[in-house]
PDB file of C-alpha atoms in Angstrom:
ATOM      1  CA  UNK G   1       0.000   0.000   0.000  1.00 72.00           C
ATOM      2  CA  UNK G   2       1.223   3.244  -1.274  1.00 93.00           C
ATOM      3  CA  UNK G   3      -1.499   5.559  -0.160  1.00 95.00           C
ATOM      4  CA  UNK G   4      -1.886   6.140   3.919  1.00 94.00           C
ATOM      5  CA  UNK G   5      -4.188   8.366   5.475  1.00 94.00           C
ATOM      6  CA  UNK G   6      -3.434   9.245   9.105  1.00 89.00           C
ATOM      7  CA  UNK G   7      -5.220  12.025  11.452  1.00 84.00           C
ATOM      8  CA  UNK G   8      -6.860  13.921   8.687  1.00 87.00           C
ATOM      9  CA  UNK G   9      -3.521  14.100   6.743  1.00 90.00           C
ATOM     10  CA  UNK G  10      -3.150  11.922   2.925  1.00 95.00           C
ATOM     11  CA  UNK G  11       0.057  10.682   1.752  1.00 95.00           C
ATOM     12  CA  UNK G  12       0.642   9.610  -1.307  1.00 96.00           C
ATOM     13  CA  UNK G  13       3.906   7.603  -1.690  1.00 95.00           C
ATOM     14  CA  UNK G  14       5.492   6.632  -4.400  1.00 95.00           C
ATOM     15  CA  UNK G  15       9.184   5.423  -5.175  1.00 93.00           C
ATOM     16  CA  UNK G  16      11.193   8.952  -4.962  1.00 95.00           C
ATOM     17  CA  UNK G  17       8.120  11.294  -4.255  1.00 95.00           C
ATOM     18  CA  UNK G  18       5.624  12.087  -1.984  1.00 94.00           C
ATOM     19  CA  UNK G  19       2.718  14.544  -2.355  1.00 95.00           C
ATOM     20  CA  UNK G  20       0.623  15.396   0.561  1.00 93.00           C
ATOM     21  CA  UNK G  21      -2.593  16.940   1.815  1.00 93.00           C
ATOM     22  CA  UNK G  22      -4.603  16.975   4.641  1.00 90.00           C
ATOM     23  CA  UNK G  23      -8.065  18.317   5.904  1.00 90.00           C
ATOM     24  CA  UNK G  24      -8.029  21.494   7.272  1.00 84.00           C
ATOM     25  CA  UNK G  25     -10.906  21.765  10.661  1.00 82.00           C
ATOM     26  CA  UNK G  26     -11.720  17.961   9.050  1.00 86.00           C
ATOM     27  CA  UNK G  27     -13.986  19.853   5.932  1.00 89.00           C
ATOM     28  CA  UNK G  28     -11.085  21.325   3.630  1.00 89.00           C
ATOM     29  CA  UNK G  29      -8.733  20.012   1.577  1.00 93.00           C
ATOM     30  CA  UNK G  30      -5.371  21.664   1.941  1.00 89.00           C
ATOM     31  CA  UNK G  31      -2.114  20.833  -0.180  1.00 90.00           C
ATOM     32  CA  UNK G  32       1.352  20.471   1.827  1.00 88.00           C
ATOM     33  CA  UNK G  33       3.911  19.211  -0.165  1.00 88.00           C
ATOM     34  CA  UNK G  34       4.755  17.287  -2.983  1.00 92.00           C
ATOM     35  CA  UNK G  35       8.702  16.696  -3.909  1.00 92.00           C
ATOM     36  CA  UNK G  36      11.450  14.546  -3.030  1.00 92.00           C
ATOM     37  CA  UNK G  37       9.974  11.594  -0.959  1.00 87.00           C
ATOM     38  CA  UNK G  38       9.661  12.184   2.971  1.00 86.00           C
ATOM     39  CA  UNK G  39       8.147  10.180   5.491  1.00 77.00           C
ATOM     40  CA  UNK G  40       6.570  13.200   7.646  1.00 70.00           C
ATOM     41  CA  UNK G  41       6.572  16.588   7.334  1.00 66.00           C
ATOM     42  CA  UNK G  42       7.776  18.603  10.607  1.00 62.00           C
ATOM     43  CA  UNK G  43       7.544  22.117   9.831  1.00 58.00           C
ATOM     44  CA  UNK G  44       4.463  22.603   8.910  1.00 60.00           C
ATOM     45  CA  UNK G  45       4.034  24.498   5.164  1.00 54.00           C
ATOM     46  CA  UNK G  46       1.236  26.357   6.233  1.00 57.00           C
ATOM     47  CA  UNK G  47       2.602  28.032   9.499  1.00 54.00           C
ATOM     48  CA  UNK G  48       4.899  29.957   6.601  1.00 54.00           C
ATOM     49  CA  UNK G  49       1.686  31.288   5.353  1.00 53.00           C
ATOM     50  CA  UNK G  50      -0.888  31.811   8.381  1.00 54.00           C
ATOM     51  CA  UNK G  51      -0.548  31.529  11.864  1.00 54.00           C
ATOM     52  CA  UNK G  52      -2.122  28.159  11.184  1.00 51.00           C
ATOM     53  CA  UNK G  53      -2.970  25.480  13.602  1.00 52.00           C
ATOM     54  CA  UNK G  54      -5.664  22.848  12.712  1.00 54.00           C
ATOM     55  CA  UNK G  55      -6.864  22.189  16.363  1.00 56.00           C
ATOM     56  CA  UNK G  56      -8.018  26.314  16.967  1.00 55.00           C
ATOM     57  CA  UNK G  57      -8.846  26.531  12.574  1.00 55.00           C
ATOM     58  CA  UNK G  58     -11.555  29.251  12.084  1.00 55.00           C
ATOM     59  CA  UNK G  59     -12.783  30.371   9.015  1.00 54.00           C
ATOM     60  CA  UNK G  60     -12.777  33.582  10.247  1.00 54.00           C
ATOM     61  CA  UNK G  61      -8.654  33.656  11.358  1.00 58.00           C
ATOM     62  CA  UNK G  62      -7.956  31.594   8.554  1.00 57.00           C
ATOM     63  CA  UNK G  63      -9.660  32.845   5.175  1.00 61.00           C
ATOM     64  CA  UNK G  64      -9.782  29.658   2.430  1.00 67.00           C
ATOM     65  CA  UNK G  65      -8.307  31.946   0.240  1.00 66.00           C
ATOM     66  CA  UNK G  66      -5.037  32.358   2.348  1.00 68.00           C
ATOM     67  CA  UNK G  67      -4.535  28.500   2.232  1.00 77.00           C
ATOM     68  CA  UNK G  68      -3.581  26.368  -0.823  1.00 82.00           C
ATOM     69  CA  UNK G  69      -6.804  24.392  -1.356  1.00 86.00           C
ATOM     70  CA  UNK G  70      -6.869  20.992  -3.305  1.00 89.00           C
ATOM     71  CA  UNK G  71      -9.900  21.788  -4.712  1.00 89.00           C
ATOM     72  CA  UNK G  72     -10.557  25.787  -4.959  1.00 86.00           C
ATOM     73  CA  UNK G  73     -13.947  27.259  -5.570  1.00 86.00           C
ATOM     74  CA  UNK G  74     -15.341  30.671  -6.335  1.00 76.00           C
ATOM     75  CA  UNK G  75     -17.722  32.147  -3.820  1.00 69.00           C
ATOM     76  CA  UNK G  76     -17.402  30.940  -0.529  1.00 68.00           C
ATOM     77  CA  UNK G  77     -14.896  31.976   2.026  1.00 64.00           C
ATOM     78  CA  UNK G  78     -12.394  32.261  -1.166  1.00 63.00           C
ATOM     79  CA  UNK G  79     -12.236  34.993  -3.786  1.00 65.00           C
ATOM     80  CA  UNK G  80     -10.126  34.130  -5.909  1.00 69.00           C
ATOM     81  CA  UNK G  81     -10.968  32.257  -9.150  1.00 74.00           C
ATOM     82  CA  UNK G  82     -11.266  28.850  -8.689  1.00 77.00           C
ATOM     83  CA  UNK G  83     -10.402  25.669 -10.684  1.00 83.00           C
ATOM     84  CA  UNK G  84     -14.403  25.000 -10.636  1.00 87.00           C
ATOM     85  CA  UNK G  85     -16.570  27.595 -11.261  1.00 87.00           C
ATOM     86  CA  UNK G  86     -20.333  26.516 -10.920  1.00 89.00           C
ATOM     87  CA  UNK G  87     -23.262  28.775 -12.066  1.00 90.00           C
ATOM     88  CA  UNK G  88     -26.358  27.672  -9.868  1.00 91.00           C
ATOM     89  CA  UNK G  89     -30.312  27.697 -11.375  1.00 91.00           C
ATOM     90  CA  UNK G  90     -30.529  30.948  -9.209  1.00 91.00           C
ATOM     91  CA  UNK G  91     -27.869  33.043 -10.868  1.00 90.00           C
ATOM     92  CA  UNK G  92     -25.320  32.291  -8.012  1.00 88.00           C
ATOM     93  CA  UNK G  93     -21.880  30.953  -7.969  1.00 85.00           C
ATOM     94  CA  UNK G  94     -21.002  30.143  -5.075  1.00 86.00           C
ATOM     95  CA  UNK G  95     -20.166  26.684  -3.655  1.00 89.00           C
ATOM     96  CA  UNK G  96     -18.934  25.061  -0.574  1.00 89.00           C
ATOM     97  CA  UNK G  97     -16.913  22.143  -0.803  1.00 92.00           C
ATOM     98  CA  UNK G  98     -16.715  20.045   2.454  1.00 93.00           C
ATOM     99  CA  UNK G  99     -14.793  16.511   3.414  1.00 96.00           C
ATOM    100  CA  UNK G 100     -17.687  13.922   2.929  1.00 97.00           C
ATOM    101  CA  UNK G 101     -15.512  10.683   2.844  1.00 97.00           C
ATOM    102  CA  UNK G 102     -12.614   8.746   1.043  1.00 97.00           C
ATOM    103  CA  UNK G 103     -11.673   5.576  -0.064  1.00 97.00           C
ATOM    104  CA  UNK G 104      -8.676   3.591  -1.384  1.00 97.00           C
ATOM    105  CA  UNK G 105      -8.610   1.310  -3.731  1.00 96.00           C
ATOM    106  CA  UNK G 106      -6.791  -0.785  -6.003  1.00 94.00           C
ATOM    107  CA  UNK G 107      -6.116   0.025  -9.916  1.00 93.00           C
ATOM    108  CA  UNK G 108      -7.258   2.804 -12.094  1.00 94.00           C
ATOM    109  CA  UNK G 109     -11.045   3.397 -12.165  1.00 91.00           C
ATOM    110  CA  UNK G 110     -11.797   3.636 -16.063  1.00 88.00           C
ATOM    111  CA  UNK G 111     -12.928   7.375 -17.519  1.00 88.00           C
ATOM    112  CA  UNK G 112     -16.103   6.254 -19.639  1.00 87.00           C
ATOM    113  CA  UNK G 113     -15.213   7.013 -23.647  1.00 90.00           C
ATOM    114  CA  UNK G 114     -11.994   7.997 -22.757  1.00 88.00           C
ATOM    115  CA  UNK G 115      -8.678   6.569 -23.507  1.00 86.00           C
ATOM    116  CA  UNK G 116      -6.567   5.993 -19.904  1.00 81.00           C
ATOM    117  CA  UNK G 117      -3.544   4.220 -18.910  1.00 84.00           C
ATOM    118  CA  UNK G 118      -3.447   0.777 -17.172  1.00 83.00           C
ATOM    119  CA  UNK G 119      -4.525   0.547 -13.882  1.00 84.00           C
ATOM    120  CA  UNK G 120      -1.790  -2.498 -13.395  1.00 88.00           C
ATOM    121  CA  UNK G 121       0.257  -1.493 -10.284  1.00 91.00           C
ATOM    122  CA  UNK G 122      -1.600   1.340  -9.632  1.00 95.00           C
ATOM    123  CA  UNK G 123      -3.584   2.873  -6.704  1.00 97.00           C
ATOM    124  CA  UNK G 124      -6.485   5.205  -6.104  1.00 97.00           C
ATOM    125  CA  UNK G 125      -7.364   8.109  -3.770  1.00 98.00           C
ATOM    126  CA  UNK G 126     -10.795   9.259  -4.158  1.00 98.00           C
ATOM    127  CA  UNK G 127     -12.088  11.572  -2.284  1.00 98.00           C
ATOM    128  CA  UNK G 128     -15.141  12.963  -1.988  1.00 98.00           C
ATOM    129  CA  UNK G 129     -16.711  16.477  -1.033  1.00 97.00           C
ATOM    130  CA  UNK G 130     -19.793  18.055  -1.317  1.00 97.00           C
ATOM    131  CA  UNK G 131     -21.877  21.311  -1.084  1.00 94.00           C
ATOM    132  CA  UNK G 132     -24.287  20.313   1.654  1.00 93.00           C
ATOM    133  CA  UNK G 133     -26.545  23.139   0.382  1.00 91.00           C
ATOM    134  CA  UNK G 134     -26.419  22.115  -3.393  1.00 92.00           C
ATOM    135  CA  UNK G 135     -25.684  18.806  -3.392  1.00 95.00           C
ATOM    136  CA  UNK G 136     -23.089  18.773  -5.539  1.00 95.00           C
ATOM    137  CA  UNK G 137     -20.283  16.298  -5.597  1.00 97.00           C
ATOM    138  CA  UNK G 138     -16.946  16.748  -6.351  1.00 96.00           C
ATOM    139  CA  UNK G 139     -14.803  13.218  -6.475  1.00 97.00           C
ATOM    140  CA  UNK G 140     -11.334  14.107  -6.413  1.00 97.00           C
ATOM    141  CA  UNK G 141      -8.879  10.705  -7.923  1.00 97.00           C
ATOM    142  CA  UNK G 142      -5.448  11.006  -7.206  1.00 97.00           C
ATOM    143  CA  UNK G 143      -4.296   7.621  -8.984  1.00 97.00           C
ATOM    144  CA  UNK G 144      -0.456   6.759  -8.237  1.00 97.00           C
ATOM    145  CA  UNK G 145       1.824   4.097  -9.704  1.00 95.00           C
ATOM    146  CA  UNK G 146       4.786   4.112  -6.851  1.00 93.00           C
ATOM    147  CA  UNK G 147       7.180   2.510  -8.833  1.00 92.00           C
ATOM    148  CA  UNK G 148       6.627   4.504 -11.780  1.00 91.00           C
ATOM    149  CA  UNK G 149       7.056   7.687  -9.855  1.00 92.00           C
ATOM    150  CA  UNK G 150       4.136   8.959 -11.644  1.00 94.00           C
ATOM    151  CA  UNK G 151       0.321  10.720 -10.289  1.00 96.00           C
ATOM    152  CA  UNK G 152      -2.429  11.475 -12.013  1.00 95.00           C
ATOM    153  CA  UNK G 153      -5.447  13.969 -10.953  1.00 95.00           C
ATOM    154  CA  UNK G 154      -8.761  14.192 -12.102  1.00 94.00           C
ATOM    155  CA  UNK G 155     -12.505  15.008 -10.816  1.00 94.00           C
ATOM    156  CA  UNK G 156     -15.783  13.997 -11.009  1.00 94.00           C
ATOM    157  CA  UNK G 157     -18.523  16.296 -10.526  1.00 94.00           C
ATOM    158  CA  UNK G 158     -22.132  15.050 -10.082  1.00 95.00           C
ATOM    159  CA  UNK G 159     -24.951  16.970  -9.089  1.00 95.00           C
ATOM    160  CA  UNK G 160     -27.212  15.234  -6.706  1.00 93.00           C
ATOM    161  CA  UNK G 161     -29.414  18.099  -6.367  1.00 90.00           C
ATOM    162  CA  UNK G 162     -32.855  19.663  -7.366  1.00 90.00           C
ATOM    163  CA  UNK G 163     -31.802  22.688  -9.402  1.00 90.00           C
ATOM    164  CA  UNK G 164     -30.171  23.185 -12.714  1.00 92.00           C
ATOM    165  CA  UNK G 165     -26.158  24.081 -13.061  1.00 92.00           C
ATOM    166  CA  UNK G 166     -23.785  24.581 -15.189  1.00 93.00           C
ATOM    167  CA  UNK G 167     -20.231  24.739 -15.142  1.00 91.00           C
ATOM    168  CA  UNK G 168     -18.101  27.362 -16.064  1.00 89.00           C
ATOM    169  CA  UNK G 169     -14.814  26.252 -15.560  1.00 85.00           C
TER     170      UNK G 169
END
């Protein structure tokens, strides 16, 4: 097993790197490091930015737009533009994404229609947030081949809503 999750913090490990993230106040996903493989990290990345500490984490201290989200989104808490931009039924934008749960499994889960690489040796992060108000999804897939040295990032998005969206970006 390549991929070890431990007090709210991922680690993806492969043969010479490591990238890591973990889940800032348990909701948001916050990126740490990813270089040269390590087994820990002791000083933390985000004390350089923010007088950051996860067990006293307050939105209101710690803005999501001062921290180096996974998965950035326009609107809420975070200003800046976002790698998905949703426009809602009601004209609005924003969106919330929170921790909902993860799993780890085995392989390369196919991309329907698409072309992909094999799944042999591989392993998969997904993990899975959600706008409780919305109900959209987001499925974030970190797949990594550790002896490869090699990680690949996609997302699902599914809306498991009432209303209309669209994405912009």
């Amino acid at each position: 097993m390549a991929i070890f999750f431990d007090q709210n913090q991922f680690h993806l490990k492969m043969k010479h790197t490591s990238y890591l993230f973990e889940l800032a106040a348990g909701l948001y996903p916050v990126h740490l490091y990813f270089g040269t493989n390590v087994r820990t990290i002791k000083d933390h990345p985000l004390t350089r930015l923010t007088p950051y500490s996860d067990d006293r984490f307050s939105l209101n201290d710690h803005p999501l737009d001062s921290l180096p989200l996974e998965c950035p989104t326009f609107g809420v808490y975070d200003l800046r533009p976002g790698m998905l931009h949703i426009l809602h039924e009601d004209g609005t934008h924003a969106l919330n994404l929170e921790y909902e749960s993860h799993e780890i499994i085995a392989g390369k889960p196919p991309i329907p229609g698409m072309p992909g690489a094999d799944g042999n040796g591989a392993e998969t992060l997904i993990v899975t947030l959600r706008d409780r108000l919305s109900r959209i999804a987001v499925d974030m897939c970190y797949t990594i081949w550790p002896e490869l040295d090699v990680l690949a990032r996609r997302i699902r998005i599914r809306n498991d809503g009432q209303s209309t969206v669209r994405i912009e970006q």
